[in-house]
GROMACS .gro file of C-alpha atoms in nm:
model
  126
    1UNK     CA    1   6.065   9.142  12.627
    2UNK     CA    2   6.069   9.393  12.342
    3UNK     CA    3   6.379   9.492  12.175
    4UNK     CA    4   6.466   9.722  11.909
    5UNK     CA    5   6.691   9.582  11.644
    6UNK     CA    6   6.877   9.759  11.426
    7UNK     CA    7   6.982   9.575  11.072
    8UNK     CA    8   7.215   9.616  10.789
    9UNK     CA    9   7.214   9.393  10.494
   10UNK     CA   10   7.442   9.290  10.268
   11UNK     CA   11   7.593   9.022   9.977
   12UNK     CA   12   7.632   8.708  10.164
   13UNK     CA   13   8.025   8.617  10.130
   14UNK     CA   14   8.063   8.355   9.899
   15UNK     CA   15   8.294   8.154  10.148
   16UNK     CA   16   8.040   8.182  10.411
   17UNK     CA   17   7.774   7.946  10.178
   18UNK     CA   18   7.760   7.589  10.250
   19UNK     CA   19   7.921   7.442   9.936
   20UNK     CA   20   8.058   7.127   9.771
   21UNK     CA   21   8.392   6.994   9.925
   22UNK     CA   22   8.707   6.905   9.702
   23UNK     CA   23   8.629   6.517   9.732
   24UNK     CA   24   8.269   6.626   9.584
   25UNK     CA   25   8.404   6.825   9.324
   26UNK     CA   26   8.654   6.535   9.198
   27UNK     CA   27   8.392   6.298   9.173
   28UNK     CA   28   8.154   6.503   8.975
   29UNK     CA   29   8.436   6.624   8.774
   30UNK     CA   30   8.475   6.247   8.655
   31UNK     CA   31   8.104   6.219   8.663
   32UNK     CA   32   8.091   6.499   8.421
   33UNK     CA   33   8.427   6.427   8.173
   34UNK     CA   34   8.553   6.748   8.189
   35UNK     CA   35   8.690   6.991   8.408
   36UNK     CA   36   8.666   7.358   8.502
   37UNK     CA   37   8.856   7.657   8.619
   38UNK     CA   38   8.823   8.058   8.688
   39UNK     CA   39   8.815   8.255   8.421
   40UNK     CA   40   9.121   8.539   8.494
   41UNK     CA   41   9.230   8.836   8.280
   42UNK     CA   42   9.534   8.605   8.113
   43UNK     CA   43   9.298   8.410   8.001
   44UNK     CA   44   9.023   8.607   7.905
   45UNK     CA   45   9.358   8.789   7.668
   46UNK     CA   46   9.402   8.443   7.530
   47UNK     CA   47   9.034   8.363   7.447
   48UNK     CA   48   8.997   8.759   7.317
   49UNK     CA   49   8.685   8.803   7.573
   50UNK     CA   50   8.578   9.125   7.623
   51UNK     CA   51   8.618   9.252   7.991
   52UNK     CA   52   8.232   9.167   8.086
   53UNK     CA   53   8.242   8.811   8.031
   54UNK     CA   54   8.262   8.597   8.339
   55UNK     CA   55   8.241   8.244   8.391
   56UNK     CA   56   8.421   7.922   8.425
   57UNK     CA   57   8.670   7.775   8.172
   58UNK     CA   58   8.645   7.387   8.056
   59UNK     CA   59   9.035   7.338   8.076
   60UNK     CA   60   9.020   6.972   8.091
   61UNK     CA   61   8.797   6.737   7.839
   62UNK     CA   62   8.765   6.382   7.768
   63UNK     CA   63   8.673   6.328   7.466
   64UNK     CA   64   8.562   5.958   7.509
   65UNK     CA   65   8.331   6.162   7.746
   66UNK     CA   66   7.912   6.249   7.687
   67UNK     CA   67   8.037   6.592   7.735
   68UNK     CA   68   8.221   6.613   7.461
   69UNK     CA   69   7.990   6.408   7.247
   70UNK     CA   70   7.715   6.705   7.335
   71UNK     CA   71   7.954   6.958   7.217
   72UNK     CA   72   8.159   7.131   7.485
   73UNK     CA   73   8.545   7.208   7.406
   74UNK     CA   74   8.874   7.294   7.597
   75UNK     CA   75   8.856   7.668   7.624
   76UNK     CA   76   8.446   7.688   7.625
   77UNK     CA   77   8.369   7.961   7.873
   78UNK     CA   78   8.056   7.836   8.071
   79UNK     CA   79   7.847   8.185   8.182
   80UNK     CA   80   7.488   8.046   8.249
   81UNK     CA   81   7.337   7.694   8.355
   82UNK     CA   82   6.949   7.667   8.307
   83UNK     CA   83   6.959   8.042   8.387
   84UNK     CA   84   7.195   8.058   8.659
   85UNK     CA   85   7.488   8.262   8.630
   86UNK     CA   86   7.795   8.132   8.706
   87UNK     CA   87   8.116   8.345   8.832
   88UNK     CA   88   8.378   8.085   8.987
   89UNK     CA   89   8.415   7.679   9.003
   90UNK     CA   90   8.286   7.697   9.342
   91UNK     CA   91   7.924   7.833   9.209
   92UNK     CA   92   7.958   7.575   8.913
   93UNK     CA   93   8.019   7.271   9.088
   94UNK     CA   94   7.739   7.386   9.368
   95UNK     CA   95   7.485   7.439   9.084
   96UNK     CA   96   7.601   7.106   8.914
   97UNK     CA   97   7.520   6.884   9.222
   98UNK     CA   98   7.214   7.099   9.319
   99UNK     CA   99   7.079   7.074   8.970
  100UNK     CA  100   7.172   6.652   8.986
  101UNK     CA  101   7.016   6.650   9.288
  102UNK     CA  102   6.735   6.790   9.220
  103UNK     CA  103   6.648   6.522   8.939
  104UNK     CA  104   6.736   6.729   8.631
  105UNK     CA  105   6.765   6.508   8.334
  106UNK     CA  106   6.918   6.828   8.074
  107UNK     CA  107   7.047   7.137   8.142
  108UNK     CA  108   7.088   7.451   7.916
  109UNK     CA  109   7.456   7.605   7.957
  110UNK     CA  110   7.534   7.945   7.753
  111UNK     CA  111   7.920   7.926   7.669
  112UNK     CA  112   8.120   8.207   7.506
  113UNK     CA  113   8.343   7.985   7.246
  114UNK     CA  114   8.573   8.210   6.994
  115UNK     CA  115   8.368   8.564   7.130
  116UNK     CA  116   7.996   8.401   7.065
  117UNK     CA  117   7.754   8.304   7.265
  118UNK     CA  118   7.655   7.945   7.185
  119UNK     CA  119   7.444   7.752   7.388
  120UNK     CA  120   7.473   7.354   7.461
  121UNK     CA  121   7.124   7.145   7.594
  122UNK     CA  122   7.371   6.910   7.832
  123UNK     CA  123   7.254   6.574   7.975
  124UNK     CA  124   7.333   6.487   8.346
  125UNK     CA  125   7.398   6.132   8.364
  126UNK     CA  126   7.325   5.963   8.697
   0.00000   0.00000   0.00000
């Protein structure tokens, strides 16, 4: 039978996308060496970023870690991966499985460390 529709569309809700669960995000956390969290106005104050930055901040390193031995610091602010932007740990830790899923040996992050935009080629070990 024929129907009319009629549609409105929209931004998809971010908590309505299938996404890594906190057991997921542990183990690539340890996986990785380092640690993330949302970037908020206290600390974006602290790191002198200017209102327009967004990303993730890597609050937790270790330094015995490849991570660290590829350059990233406490207080990086991760924006990009391979081209991605990245807004909250939820959309980092989805785009770090999806990208180690998918095979990717490097990836290119763009991080914001003392106001400049610095970018890091970072290995994904498996």
């Amino acid at each position: 039978k024929k129907q009319t529709l009629e549609v409105v569309l929209g931004e998809r809700d971010a908590d309505a996308v299938a996404s890594v669960d906190n057991d997921d995000m542990e183990s690539l956390r340890e996986e990785l060496g380092f640690s993330v969290t949302d970037l908020n106005d206290a600390m974006r104050g602290e790191l002198q970023l200017r209102d327009d930055v967004n990303g993730v901040v890597v609050d937790e390193i270790d330094q015995t870690s490849m991570a660290y031995r590829q350059g990233l610091r406490n207080g990086d602010v991760i924006t990009v991966i391979s081209g991605e932007r990245i807004e909250n740990t939820r959309q980092f830790y989805d785009s770090m499985i999806s990208f180690r899923d998918s095979g990717e040996e490097v990836l290119l992050l763009k991080i914001v460390r003392q106001g400049r935009n610095i970018y890091v080629a970072f290995e994904l070990l498996s």
